[in-house]
CSV table of C-alpha atoms in Angstrom, one decimal:
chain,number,residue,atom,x,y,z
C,1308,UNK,CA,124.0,-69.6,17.1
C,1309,UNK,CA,121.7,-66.2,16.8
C,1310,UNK,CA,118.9,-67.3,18.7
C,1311,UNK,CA,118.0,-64.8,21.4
C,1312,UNK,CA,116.2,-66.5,24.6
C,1313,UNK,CA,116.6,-64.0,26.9
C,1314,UNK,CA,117.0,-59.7,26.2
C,1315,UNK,CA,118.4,-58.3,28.9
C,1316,UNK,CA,119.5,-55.2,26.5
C,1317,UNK,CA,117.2,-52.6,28.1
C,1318,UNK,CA,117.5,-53.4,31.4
C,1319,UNK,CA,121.4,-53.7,31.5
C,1320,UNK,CA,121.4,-50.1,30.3
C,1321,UNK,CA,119.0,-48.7,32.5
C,1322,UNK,CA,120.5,-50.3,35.6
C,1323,UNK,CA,123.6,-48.5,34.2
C,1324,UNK,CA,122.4,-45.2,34.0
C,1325,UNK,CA,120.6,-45.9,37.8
C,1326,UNK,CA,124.0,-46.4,39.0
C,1327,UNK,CA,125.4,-43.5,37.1
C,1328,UNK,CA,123.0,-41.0,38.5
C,1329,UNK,CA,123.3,-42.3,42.1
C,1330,UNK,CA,127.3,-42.5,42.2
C,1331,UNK,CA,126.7,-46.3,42.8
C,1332,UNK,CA,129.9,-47.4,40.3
C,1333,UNK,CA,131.9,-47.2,43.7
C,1334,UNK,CA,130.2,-50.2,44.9
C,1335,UNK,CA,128.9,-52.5,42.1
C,1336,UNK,CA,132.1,-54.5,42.6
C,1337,UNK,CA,131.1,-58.3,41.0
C,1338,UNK,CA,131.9,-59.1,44.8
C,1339,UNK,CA,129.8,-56.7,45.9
C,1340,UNK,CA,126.8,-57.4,43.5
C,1341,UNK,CA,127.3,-61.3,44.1
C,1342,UNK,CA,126.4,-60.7,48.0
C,1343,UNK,CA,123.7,-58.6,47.4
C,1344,UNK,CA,122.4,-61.2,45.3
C,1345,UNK,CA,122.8,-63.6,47.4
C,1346,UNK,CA,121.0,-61.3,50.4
C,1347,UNK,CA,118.1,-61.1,47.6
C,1348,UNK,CA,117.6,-65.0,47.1
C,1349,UNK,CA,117.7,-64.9,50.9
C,1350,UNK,CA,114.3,-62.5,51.1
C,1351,UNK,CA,112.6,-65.0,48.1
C,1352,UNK,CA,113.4,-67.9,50.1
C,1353,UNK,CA,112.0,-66.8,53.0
C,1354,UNK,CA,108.7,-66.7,51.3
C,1355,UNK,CA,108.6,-70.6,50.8
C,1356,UNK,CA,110.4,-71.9,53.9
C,1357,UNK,CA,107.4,-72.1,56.3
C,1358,UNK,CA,105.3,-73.8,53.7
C,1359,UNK,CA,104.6,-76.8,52.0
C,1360,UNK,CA,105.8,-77.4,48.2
C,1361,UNK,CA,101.7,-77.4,47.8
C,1362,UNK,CA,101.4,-74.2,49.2
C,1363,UNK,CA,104.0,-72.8,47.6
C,1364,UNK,CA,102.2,-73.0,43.9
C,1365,UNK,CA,99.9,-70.1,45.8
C,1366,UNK,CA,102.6,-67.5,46.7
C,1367,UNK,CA,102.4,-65.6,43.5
C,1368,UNK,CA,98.3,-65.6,43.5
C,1369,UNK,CA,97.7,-65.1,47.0
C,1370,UNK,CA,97.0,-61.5,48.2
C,1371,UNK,CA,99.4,-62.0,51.0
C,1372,UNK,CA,102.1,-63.0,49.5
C,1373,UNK,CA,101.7,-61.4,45.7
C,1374,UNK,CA,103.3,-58.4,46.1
C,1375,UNK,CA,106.2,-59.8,48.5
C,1376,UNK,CA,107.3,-62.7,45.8
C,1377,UNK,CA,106.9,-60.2,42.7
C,1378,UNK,CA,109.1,-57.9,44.7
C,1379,UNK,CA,111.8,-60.2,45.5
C,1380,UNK,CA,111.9,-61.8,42.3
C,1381,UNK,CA,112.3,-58.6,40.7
C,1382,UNK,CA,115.0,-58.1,43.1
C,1383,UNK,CA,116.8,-61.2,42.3
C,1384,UNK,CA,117.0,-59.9,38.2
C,1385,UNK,CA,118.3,-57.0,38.8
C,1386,UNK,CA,120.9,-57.7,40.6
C,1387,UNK,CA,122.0,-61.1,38.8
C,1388,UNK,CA,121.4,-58.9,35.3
C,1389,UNK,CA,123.8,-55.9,36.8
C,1390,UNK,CA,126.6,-58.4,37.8
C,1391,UNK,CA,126.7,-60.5,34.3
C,1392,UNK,CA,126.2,-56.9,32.8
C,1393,UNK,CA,129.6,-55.5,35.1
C,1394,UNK,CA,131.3,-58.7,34.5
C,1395,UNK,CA,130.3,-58.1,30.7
C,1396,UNK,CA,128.8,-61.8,30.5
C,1397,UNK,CA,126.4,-61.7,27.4
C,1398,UNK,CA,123.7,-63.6,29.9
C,1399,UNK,CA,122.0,-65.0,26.6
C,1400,UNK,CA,125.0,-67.0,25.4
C,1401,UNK,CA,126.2,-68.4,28.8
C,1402,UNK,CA,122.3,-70.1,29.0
C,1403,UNK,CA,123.1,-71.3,25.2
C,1404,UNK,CA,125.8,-72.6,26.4
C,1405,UNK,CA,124.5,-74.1,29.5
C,1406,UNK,CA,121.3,-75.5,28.0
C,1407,UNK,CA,123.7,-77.3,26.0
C,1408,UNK,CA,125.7,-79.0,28.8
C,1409,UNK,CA,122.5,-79.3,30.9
C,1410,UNK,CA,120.8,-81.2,27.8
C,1411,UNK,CA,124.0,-83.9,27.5
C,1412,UNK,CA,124.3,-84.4,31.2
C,1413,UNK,CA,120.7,-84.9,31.1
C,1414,UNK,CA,119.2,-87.0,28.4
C,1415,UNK,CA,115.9,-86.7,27.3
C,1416,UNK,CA,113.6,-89.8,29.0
R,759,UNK,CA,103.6,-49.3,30.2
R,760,UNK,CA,104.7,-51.6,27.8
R,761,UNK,CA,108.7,-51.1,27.5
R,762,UNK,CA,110.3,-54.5,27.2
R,763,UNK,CA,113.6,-54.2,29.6
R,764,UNK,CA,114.1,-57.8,30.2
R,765,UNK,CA,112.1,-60.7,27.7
R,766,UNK,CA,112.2,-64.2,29.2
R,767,UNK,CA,109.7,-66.0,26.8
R,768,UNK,CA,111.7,-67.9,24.5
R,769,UNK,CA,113.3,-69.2,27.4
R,770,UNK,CA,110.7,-69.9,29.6
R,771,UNK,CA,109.3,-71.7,26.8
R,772,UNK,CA,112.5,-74.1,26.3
R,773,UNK,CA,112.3,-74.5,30.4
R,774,UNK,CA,109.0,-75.7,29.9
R,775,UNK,CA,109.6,-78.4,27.1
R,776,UNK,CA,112.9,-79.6,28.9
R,777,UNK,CA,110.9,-80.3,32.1
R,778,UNK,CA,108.3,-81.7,29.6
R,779,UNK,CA,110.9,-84.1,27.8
R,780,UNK,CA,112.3,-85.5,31.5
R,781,UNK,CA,109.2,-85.7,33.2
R,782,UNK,CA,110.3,-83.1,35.8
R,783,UNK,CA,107.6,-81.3,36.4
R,784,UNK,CA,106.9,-82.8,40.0
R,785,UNK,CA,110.1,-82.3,41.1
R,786,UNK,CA,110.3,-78.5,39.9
R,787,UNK,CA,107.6,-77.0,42.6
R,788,UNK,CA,108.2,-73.4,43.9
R,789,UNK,CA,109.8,-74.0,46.5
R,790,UNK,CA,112.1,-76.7,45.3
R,791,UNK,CA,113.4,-74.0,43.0
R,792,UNK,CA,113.7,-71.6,45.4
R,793,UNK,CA,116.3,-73.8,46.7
R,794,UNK,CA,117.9,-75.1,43.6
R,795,UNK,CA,117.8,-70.8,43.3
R,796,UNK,CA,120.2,-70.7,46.4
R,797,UNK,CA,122.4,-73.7,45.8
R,798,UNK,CA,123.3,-71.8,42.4
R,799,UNK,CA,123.9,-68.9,44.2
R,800,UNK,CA,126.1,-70.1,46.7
R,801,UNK,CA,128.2,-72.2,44.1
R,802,UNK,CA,128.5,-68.3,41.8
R,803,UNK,CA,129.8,-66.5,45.1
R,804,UNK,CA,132.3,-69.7,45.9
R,805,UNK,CA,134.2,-67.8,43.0
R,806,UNK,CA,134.1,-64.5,44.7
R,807,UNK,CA,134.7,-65.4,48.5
R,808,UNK,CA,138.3,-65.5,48.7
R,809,UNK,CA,138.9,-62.6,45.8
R,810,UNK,CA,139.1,-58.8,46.5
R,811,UNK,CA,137.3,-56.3,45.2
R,812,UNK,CA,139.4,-55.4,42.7
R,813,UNK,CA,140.1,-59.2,41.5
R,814,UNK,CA,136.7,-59.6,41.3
R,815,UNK,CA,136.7,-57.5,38.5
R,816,UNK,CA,138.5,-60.3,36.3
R,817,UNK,CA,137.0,-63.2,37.0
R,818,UNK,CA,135.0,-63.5,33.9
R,819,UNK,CA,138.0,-62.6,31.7
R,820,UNK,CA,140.4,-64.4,33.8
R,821,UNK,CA,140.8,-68.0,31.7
R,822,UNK,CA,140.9,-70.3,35.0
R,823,UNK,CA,137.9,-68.6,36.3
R,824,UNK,CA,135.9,-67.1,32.9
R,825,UNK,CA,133.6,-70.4,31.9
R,826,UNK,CA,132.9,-71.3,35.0
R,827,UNK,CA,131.3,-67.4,36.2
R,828,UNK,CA,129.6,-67.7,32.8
R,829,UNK,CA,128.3,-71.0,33.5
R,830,UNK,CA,127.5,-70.2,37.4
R,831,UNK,CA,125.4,-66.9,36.3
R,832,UNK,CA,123.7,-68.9,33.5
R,833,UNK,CA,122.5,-71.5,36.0
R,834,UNK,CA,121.3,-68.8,38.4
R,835,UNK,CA,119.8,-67.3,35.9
R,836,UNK,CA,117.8,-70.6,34.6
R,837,UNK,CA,116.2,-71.2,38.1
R,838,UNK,CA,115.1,-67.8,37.7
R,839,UNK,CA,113.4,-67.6,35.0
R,840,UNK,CA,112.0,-71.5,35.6
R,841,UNK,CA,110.7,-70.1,39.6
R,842,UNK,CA,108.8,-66.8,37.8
R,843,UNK,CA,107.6,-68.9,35.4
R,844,UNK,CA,105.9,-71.9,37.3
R,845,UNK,CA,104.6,-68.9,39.5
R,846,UNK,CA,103.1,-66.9,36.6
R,847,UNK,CA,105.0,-64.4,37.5
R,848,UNK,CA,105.6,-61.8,34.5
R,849,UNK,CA,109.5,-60.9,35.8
R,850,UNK,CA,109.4,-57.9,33.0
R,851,UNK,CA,106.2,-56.4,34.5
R,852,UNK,CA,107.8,-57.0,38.2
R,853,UNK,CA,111.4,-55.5,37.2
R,854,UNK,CA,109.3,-51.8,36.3
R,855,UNK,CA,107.7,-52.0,39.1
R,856,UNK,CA,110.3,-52.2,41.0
R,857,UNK,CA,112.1,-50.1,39.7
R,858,UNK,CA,110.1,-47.1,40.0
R,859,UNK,CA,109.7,-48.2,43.9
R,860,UNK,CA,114.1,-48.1,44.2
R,861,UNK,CA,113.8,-44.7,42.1
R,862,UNK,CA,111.4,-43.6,44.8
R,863,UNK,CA,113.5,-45.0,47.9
R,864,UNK,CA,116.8,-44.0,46.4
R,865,UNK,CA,116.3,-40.8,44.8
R,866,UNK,CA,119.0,-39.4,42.1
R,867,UNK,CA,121.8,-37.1,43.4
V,1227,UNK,CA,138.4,-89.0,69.8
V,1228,UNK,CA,136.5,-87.3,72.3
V,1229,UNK,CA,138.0,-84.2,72.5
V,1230,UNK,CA,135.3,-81.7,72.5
V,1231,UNK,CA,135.8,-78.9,70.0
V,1232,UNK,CA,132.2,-77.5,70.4
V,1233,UNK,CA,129.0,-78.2,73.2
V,1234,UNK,CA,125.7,-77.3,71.3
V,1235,UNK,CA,123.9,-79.9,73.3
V,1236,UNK,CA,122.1,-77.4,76.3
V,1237,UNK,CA,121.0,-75.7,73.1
V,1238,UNK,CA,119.5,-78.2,71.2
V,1239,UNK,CA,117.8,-79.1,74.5
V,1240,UNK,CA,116.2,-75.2,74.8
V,1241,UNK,CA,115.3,-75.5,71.3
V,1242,UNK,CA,113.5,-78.3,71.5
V,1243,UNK,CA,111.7,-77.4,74.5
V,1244,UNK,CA,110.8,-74.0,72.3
V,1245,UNK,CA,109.3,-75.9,69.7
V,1246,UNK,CA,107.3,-77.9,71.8
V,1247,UNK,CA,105.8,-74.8,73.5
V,1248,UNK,CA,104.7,-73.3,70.1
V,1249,UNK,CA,103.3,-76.8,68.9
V,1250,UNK,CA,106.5,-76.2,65.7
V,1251,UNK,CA,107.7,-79.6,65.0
V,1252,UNK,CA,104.9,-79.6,61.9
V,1253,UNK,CA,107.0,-77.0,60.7
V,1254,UNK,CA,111.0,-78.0,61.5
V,1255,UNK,CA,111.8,-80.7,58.5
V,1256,UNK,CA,115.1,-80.4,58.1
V,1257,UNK,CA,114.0,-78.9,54.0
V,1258,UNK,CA,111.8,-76.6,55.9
V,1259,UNK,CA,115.1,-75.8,58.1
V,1260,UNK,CA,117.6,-75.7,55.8
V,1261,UNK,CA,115.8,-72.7,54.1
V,1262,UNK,CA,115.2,-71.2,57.2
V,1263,UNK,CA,119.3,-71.2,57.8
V,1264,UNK,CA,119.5,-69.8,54.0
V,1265,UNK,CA,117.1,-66.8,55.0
V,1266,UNK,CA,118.9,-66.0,57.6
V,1267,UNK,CA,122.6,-66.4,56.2
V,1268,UNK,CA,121.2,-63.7,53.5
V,1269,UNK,CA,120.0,-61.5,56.2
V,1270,UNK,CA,123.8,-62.0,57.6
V,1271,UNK,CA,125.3,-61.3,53.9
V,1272,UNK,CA,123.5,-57.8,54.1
V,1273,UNK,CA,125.5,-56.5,56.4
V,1274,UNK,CA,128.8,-56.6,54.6
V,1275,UNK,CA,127.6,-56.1,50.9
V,1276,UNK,CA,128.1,-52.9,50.7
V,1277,UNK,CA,131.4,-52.8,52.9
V,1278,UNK,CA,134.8,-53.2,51.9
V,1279,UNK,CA,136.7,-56.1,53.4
V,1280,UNK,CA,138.7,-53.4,55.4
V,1281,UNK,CA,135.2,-51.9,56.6
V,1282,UNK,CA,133.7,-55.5,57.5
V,1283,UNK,CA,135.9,-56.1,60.7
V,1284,UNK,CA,134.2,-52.7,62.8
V,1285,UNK,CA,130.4,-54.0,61.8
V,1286,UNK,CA,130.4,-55.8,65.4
V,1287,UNK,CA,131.7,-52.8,67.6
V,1288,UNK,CA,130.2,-49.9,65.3
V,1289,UNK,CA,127.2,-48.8,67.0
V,1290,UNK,CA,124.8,-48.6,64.0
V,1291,UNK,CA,125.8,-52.6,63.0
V,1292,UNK,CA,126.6,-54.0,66.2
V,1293,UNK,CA,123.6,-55.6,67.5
V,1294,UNK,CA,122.2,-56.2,64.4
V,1295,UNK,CA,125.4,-58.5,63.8
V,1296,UNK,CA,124.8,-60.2,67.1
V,1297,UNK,CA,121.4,-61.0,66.1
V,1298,UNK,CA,122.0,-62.4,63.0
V,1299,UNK,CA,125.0,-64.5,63.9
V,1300,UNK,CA,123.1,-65.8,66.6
V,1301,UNK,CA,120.1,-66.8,64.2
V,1302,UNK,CA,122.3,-68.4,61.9
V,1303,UNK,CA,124.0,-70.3,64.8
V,1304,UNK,CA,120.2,-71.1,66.1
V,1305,UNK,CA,118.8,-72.9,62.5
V,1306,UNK,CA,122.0,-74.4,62.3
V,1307,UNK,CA,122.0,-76.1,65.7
V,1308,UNK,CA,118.2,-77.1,65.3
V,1309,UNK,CA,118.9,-78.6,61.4
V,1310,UNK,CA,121.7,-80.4,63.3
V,1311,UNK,CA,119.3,-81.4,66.3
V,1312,UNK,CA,116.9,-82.9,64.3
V,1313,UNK,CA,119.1,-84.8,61.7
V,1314,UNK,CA,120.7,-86.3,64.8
V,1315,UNK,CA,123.6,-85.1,63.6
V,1316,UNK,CA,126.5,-85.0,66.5
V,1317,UNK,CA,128.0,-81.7,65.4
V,1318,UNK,CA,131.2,-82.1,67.3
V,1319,UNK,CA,132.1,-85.3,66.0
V,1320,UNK,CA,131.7,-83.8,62.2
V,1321,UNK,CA,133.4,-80.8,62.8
V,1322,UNK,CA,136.3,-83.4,64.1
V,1323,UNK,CA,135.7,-85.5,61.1
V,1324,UNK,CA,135.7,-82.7,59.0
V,1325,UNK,CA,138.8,-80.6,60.2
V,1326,UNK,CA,140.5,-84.1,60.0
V,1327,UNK,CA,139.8,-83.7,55.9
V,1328,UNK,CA,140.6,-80.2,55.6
V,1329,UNK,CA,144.2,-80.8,57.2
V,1330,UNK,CA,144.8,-83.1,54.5
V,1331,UNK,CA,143.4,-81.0,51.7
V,1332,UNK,CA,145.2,-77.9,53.1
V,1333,UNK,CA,148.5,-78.9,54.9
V,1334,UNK,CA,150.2,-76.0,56.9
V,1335,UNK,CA,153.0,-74.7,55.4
F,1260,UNK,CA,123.5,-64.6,82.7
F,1261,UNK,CA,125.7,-67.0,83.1
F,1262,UNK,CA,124.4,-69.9,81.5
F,1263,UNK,CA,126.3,-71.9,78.8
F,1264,UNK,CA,123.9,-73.0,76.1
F,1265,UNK,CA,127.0,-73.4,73.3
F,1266,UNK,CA,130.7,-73.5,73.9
F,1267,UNK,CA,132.7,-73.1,70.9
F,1268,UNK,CA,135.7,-71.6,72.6
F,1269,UNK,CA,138.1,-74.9,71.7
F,1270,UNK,CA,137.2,-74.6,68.4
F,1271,UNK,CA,137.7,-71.0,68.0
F,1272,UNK,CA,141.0,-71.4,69.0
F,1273,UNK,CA,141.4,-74.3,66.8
F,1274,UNK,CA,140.3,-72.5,64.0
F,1275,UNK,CA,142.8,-69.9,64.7
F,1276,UNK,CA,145.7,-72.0,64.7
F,1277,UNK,CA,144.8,-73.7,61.5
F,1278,UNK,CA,144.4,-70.0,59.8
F,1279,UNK,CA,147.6,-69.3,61.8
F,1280,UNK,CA,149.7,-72.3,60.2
F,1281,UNK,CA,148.2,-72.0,56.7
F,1282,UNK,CA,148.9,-67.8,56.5
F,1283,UNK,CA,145.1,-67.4,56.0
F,1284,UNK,CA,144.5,-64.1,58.3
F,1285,UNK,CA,145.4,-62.0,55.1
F,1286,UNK,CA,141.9,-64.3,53.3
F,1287,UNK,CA,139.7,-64.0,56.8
F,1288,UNK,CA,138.1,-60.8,57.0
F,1289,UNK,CA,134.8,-61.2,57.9
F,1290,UNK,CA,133.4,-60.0,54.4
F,1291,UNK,CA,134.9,-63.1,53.2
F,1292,UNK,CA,134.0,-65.6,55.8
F,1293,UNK,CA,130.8,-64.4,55.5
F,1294,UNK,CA,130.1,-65.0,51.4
F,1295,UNK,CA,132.3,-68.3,52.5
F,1296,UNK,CA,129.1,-69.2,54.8
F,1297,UNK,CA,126.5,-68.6,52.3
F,1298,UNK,CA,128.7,-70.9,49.6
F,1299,UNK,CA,128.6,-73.5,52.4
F,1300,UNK,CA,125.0,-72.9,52.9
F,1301,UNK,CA,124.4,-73.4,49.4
F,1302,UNK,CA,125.8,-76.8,49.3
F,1303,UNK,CA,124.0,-78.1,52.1
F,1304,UNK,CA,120.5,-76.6,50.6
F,1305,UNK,CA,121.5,-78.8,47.2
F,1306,UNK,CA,121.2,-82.1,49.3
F,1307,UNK,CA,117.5,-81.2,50.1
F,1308,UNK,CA,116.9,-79.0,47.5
F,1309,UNK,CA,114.7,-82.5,45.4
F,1310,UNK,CA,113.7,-84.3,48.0
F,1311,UNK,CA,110.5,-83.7,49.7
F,1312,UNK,CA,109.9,-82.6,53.4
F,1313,UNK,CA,109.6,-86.0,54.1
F,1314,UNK,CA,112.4,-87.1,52.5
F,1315,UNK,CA,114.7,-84.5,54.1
F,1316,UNK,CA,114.4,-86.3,57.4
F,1317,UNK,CA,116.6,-89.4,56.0
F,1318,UNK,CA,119.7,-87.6,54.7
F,1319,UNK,CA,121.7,-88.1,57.7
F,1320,UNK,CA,120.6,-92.0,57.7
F,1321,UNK,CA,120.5,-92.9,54.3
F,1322,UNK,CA,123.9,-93.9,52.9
F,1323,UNK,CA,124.3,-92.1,49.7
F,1324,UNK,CA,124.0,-88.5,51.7
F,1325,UNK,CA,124.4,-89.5,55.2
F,1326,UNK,CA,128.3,-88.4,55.2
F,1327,UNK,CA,127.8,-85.4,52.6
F,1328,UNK,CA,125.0,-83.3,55.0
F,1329,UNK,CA,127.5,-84.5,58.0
F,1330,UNK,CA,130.3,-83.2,56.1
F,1331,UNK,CA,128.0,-80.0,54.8
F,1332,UNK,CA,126.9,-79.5,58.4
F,1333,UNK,CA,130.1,-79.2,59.7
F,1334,UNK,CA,131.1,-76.6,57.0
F,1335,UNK,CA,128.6,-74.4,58.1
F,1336,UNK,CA,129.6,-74.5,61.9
F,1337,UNK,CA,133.1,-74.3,60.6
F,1338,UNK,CA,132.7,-71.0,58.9
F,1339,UNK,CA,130.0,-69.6,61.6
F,1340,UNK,CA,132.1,-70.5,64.6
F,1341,UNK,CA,135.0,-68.3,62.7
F,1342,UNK,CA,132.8,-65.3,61.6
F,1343,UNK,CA,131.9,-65.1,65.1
F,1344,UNK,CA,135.6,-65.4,66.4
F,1345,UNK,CA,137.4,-63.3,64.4
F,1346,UNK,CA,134.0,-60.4,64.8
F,1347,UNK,CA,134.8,-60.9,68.3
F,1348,UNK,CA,131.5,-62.1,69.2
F,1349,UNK,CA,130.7,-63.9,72.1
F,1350,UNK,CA,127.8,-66.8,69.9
F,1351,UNK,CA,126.4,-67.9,73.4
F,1352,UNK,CA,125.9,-64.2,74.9
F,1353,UNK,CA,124.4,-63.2,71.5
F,1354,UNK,CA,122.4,-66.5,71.3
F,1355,UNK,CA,121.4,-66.3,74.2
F,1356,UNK,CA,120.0,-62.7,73.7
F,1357,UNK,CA,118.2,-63.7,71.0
F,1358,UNK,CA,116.2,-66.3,72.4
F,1359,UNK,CA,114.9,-63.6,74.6
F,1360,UNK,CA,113.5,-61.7,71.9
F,1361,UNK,CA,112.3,-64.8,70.0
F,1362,UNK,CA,110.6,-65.7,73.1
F,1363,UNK,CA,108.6,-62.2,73.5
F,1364,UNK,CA,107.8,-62.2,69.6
F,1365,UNK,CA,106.7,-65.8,69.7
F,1366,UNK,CA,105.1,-66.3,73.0
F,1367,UNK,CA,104.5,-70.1,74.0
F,1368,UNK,CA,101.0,-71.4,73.3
């Protein structure tokens, strides 16, 4: 299957060449990367845990927040697109894959 | 600036019609996701927490370990893209902005 | 079994009393809670990313690390206790039911 | 101060013997106990992660979860209470500490 649902091309090569010209290779271990992912979802969540699940439709639109969730969701892509692109996961054929398992497990209604 | 580094819309759009096609769209609120986000997370760095460093390196070659990191990074990477997207969040437009702000922070040597 | 293992119950009493004085019980579900613990286990997770296992045992006598440690340990230990709290959950008695499983699962050598 | 609010000293040493008889010191260094936390975290945050706020207050009564967030609970502690032990840090000082400052940052109403 050739279908492309998510290009992360670019960004794995730029992330690449950030780490390369900061001497970073020494510490984007997968176990390294996986933490600091983890320490990223950590920040996002913080964003949602005070408020409700009605609230939290707002986070992205209100001026308070806007900036803050943009931020940390940006955080969470880079560093979940730098440990696929370390582990050299093509991130587009594991979600095939997934979708695939996801779609069995769970029937359409 | 209009680079493309990551492109999520075929897949936010296949998110969208399986939530569609399972009526899930009241359970899939922001911050529900943000958790479904973290349990993801925490079930990807299960594979990591008893590995060294250097192991880490072979866990998506490795055959007892390889489907399941692939399947582990594909789920994280599904809530993702599912959270920016309920939140109209445009995660390409968010990744360059953030990545000029960690160019300014972290400087090249 | 009574054997007591661990005594959070001064602590839940404190934290209760703290919650009363800042009018938070609107706020402490025990979803609300749980992502509070997740926030701060990633705040936690920080503090070894970038360290090698080797490194992560001086993080609570190194001067730069130490007291941050403290303070996130102790938040984690804080959410945890107050999930527990209001769950009703006797946290002794699963940590004895639980260490009960685990020496099944994992029998000494 | 010499107020106990938590006393996990029996289970500390517990925990030590169980690592002791099972040759785990050479898996517990704190950087591993600490992404061992966050996978535990992760499961607990799954049992709320679909049910609403209200909903989260039943897990611990309602029969199909009441024994999984006991047993997830429990986890948590488990790994805490060892992060803290082999960091060699005293949880009620530090908690203790903490409260404190949350006090002077969140002054009662």
């Amino acid at each position: 299957m050739t279908q492309t649902l998510i290009d992360t091309k670019a960004l794995e090569q730029v992330l690449e060449e950030f780490a390369d010209a900061r001497n970073w290779h020494q510490h984007h271990s997968p176990k390294n990367l996986a933490m600091a992912l983890t320490g990223e979802v950590g920040e996002l969540v913080e964003i949602f845990q005070w408020r409700s699940e009605e609230e939290s439709w707002q986070v992205a639109q209100a001026p308070e927040t806007a900036e803050h969730v943009r931020q940390e969701l940006a955080d969470v892509a880079l560093y979940l697109v730098r440990l696929a692109s370390v582990l050299k996961v093509d991130l587009n054929a594991a979600i095939q894959d997934k979708l695939v398992l996801n779609a069995k497990k769970y029937p359409p209604l």
